[in-house]
C-alpha cells in the first residue's frame, strides 16, 4: 500500500526541474499522491507545466503568494479540483539580490520587508487557506536552512526570514494541531537551484559541504523528497512544529575540517 494512496497534495515553489519542490512533488506522486502545482510568476509556466503534466496534474496555477486574491483563487481551484487537501508544501523564498551579499547591517527596510513577507508570512497565509481544506487533518511542510540559527556569510536577511519561518511553523503547529493538521519544516543543506544561485559565495559553500560534512555528500532534492514523504505521512503522525535537518550532518559540527587538514 502506498503512503499517499488517494491523498491530494498542493505544492508551491516549483520553478524548474532543479527545484526542491519538484523533488518533493515527485516523491509524493511516487507514493500515490495526486499533486497540484502553483508557480510564482507567468514566465515559469513553460517550465512548470510540462513537469506537472508528466505527473498528470489536474491543477497547474499561477500564484504570487504575496497576493491575497491570488491565494484565495488557487485554494478555490484546489477545492473544486480535489474537494479536500491532505498535504500543502511551501517551498518559497525571495530576497533582493543586493541583500544576499555583503553586510547584513546594510539591509534596507524595503528589502527586509520583501524577504520576510515572501519567505515567512506567506506560510501563515497558506496555512490559513489550507486549514479550510483540511477538515480531516493534514500536513503542511515548509523549507528552511541553517542560516535561521547560525550566521551563514551572505545569507543575511534570508537567515532572519528563515528564523521567522521556523517560529511560524511552531505557532501554526500549536494553532492547527487540535484540528489534526501538522506543520513542520525541513532544513536542507545547500542544493544547486535558482534561489541558491542568488546567494553570494554559494559555490564555496557547496564545495565545503561536500568535503567537510560528516557524511561527505551533498543533499539532493530527492533526499529532501524522501524525508518529506515520511514527515507528511502517517508515519510521522505525532511529529509537529519541528525542523528536521537533511544536511549530511553539517549542522551538528562546531568546527569543520577540510580533508587536507585531517
Ligand atoms: N537550494 C538550497 O540550497 C536550499 C537550502 C535550504 C532551503 N532552501 C529553501 O528551499 C525553498 C525552495 O528553494 P529552491 O532552492 O528549490 O529554489 P527555487 O528557485 O527552485 O524555488 C524557489 C521558489 O520560490 C518561488 N517564489 C519566490 N517568490 C514567490 C512569490 N512571491 N510567490 C510564489 N512563489 C514565489 C519561485 O518562483 C521558486 O519557484 C526555499 O524556501 C529555499 O529557501 C533551499
XYZ file of C-alpha atoms and ligand atoms in Angstrom:
306
model
C 0.000 0.000 0.000
C 1.469 3.358 -0.989
C 1.783 6.013 1.733
C -0.297 8.619 -0.110
C -2.808 6.468 -1.996
C -5.952 8.555 -2.502
C -4.323 11.677 -0.964
C -4.166 15.133 -2.523
C -1.192 17.471 -2.296
C -0.727 21.073 -3.381
C 2.891 22.089 -3.998
C 4.022 25.740 -4.116
C 7.508 26.594 -5.409
C 8.455 24.549 -8.452
C 10.431 26.848 -10.773
C 12.183 24.165 -12.821
C 13.446 20.596 -12.686
C 16.158 21.578 -10.187
C 13.692 22.946 -7.610
C 13.476 21.251 -4.228
C 9.687 21.407 -4.611
C 9.982 19.245 -7.717
C 11.901 16.614 -5.721
C 9.134 16.658 -3.105
C 6.354 16.528 -5.711
C 7.920 13.509 -7.415
C 8.319 11.678 -4.092
C 4.693 12.366 -3.127
C 3.478 11.225 -6.537
C 5.602 8.057 -6.401
C 3.811 7.199 -3.146
C 0.398 7.573 -4.761
C -0.498 11.238 -4.120
C -2.309 13.337 -6.655
C -0.250 16.527 -6.880
C -1.311 20.035 -7.922
C 1.163 22.818 -8.682
C 1.270 26.568 -8.041
C 4.071 28.619 -9.588
C 5.065 32.182 -8.738
C 5.199 34.163 -11.987
C 3.756 33.743 -15.524
C 7.256 33.269 -17.033
C 7.605 29.966 -15.166
C 4.606 28.317 -16.779
C 6.616 26.980 -19.729
C 8.904 25.104 -17.334
C 6.388 24.052 -14.713
C 3.544 22.882 -16.948
C 5.469 20.046 -18.672
C 6.802 18.841 -15.316
C 3.346 18.959 -13.733
C 1.734 17.275 -16.724
C 4.285 14.454 -16.516
C 2.679 13.676 -13.132
C -0.840 14.042 -14.610
C -1.557 17.150 -12.529
C -5.115 18.457 -12.752
C -4.247 21.769 -11.103
C -1.456 23.944 -12.529
C -1.977 27.574 -11.488
C -0.002 30.768 -11.192
C 0.020 32.202 -7.673
C 2.067 35.042 -6.282
C 1.901 34.241 -2.562
C 2.056 37.963 -1.714
C -1.276 38.486 -3.452
C -4.259 37.644 -1.225
C -6.658 37.467 -4.168
C -4.379 35.006 -5.985
C -4.204 32.794 -2.885
C -7.967 32.923 -2.492
C -8.351 31.932 -6.141
C -5.942 28.958 -6.168
C -7.371 27.461 -2.992
C -10.834 27.784 -4.560
C -9.449 25.962 -7.624
C -7.996 23.291 -5.312
C -11.375 22.876 -3.624
C -13.070 22.458 -6.996
C -10.424 20.004 -8.240
C -9.866 17.929 -5.118
C -12.557 18.760 -2.561
C -10.086 18.493 0.307
C -6.300 18.560 0.671
C -4.015 16.294 2.705
C -0.656 17.974 2.090
C 0.454 21.536 1.320
C 4.121 22.188 0.536
C 5.610 25.686 0.883
C 8.973 25.766 -0.922
C 9.272 29.506 -1.481
C 11.787 32.184 -0.663
C 12.776 35.517 -2.098
C 15.077 38.407 -1.198
C 16.593 41.167 -3.308
C 19.939 40.019 -4.698
C 21.730 43.020 -3.149
C 20.575 41.797 0.277
C 22.255 38.402 -0.226
C 25.757 39.813 -0.440
C 27.975 41.994 1.747
C 26.927 43.223 5.192
C 23.592 42.413 6.841
C 23.689 45.762 8.624
C 23.119 47.470 5.249
C 19.739 45.759 4.687
C 17.123 48.330 3.740
C 13.678 48.496 5.330
C 12.100 47.600 1.990
C 14.500 44.693 1.430
C 13.815 43.362 4.906
C 10.041 43.570 4.387
C 10.225 41.895 0.982
C 12.244 38.949 2.285
C 10.106 38.443 5.378
C 6.778 38.806 3.570
C 7.596 36.425 0.728
C 9.644 33.882 2.642
C 7.907 33.761 6.037
C 4.495 35.480 6.128
C 3.424 33.544 3.037
C 3.461 30.322 5.088
C 0.962 31.838 7.518
C -1.315 32.895 4.664
C -1.037 29.480 3.010
C -1.777 27.668 6.256
C -4.905 29.761 6.828
C -6.287 28.732 3.431
C -5.093 25.143 3.827
C -6.880 24.759 7.165
C -10.245 25.265 5.471
C -9.487 22.437 3.005
C -8.170 20.009 5.622
C -11.317 19.114 7.594
C -9.934 15.643 8.407
C -6.428 16.850 9.249
C -3.357 17.080 7.062
C 0.229 18.114 6.835
C 1.906 21.408 5.937
C 5.602 21.430 5.107
C 7.994 24.380 4.701
C 11.619 24.575 3.599
C 14.239 26.252 5.745
C 18.023 26.490 6.135
C 20.694 26.622 8.840
C 21.003 30.397 8.373
C 17.975 30.712 10.702
C 20.014 29.724 13.752
C 23.658 30.268 12.716
C 25.335 33.019 10.744
C 25.975 31.997 7.153
C 28.005 34.735 5.420
C 25.927 36.451 2.675
C 22.709 34.657 3.693
C 21.888 37.790 5.723
C 18.228 38.818 5.598
C 17.246 35.346 4.395
C 18.567 33.936 7.678
C 16.279 36.326 9.544
C 13.369 35.341 7.287
C 14.048 31.652 7.935
C 14.088 32.301 11.696
C 10.640 33.896 11.317
C 9.524 30.980 9.143
C 10.610 28.410 11.740
C 8.901 30.318 14.555
C 5.790 30.477 12.358
C 5.965 26.687 11.932
C 5.777 26.311 15.724
C 2.923 28.798 16.222
C 0.972 27.294 13.322
C 1.554 23.790 14.713
C 0.061 24.976 18.012
C -2.973 26.581 16.351
C -3.712 23.788 13.879
C -2.765 20.760 15.996
C -6.216 20.395 17.590
C -7.627 20.036 14.038
C -5.173 17.233 13.237
C -3.063 19.435 10.968
C 0.682 19.036 11.445
C 3.151 21.762 10.455
C 6.863 21.030 10.052
C 9.938 22.248 8.204
C 12.908 20.578 6.564
C 16.240 22.361 6.906
C 18.213 21.335 3.840
C 21.909 21.580 3.141
C 22.962 23.556 0.040
C 21.428 22.376 -3.244
C 22.156 23.966 -6.649
C 18.889 25.689 -7.542
C 17.777 29.023 -8.965
C 17.165 30.502 -5.498
C 20.514 29.287 -4.147
C 22.418 30.837 -7.039
C 21.277 34.259 -5.802
C 23.303 33.946 -2.587
C 26.859 35.258 -2.951
C 29.589 32.657 -2.388
C 27.197 29.748 -2.864
C 29.713 27.707 -4.872
C 32.201 27.716 -1.988
C 29.521 26.656 0.480
C 28.572 23.827 -1.813
C 32.146 22.587 -2.147
C 32.757 22.826 1.588
C 29.675 20.738 2.395
C 30.789 18.008 0.056
C 34.264 17.913 1.549
C 33.622 18.510 5.227
C 30.094 17.416 6.230
C 30.131 14.244 8.367
C 28.631 12.212 5.501
C 30.885 13.856 2.856
C 27.993 14.069 0.442
C 25.704 16.731 -0.943
C 21.982 16.765 -0.344
C 19.715 16.334 -3.388
C 16.064 17.298 -3.947
C 15.371 13.537 -3.921
C 16.818 13.296 -0.394
C 14.527 16.115 0.698
C 11.596 14.433 -1.073
C 12.207 11.187 0.784
C 12.221 12.949 4.145
C 9.141 14.909 3.102
C 7.104 11.770 2.490
C 7.982 10.490 5.942
C 7.172 13.844 7.555
C 3.909 14.360 5.646
C 2.644 10.785 6.015
C 1.055 8.997 8.964
C 4.497 7.554 9.752
C 5.121 10.915 11.441
C 1.577 11.335 12.795
C 2.769 12.660 16.178
C 5.502 14.928 14.815
C 4.598 18.613 14.570
C 6.224 22.009 14.952
C 9.643 20.530 14.174
C 12.596 21.430 11.997
C 14.172 18.275 10.568
C 17.737 18.643 9.280
C 18.560 16.996 5.948
C 22.113 18.250 5.611
C 24.572 15.308 5.669
C 25.150 16.157 9.339
C 26.654 19.599 8.693
C 24.646 21.314 11.458
C 25.995 19.088 14.265
C 29.527 20.425 13.802
C 31.125 23.188 15.845
C 34.128 23.330 13.510
C 34.757 21.849 10.095
C 37.932 20.134 8.961
C 38.878 20.037 5.309
C 40.237 16.660 4.119
C 43.697 18.220 3.602
C 43.807 19.225 7.286
C 42.863 15.793 8.674
N 18.759 25.351 -2.537
C 19.204 25.355 -1.296
O 20.407 25.247 -1.043
C 18.221 25.461 -0.143
C 18.641 25.035 1.129
C 17.746 25.128 2.194
C 16.478 25.638 1.987
N 16.106 26.054 0.735
C 14.742 26.581 0.568
O 14.025 25.742 -0.310
C 12.953 26.506 -0.859
C 12.910 26.292 -2.371
O 14.046 26.868 -2.975
P 14.889 26.145 -4.112
O 16.279 26.102 -3.635
O 14.204 24.928 -4.557
O 14.916 27.228 -5.285
P 13.870 27.531 -6.470
O 14.325 28.813 -7.060
O 13.738 26.374 -7.356
O 12.493 27.723 -5.684
C 12.125 28.950 -5.069
C 10.687 29.187 -5.464
O 10.134 30.318 -4.777
C 9.203 30.868 -5.700
N 8.773 32.196 -5.296
C 9.557 33.272 -4.995
N 8.768 34.333 -4.743
C 7.468 33.913 -4.880
C 6.203 34.546 -4.746
N 6.077 35.839 -4.406
N 5.091 33.794 -4.969
C 5.183 32.483 -5.300
N 6.337 31.845 -5.447
C 7.474 32.559 -5.237
C 9.949 30.851 -7.016
O 9.093 31.071 -8.105
C 10.553 29.467 -6.979
O 9.670 28.525 -7.551
C 13.166 27.942 -0.408
O 12.386 28.190 0.733
C 14.647 27.948 -0.062
O 14.988 28.965 0.862
C 16.950 25.969 -0.328
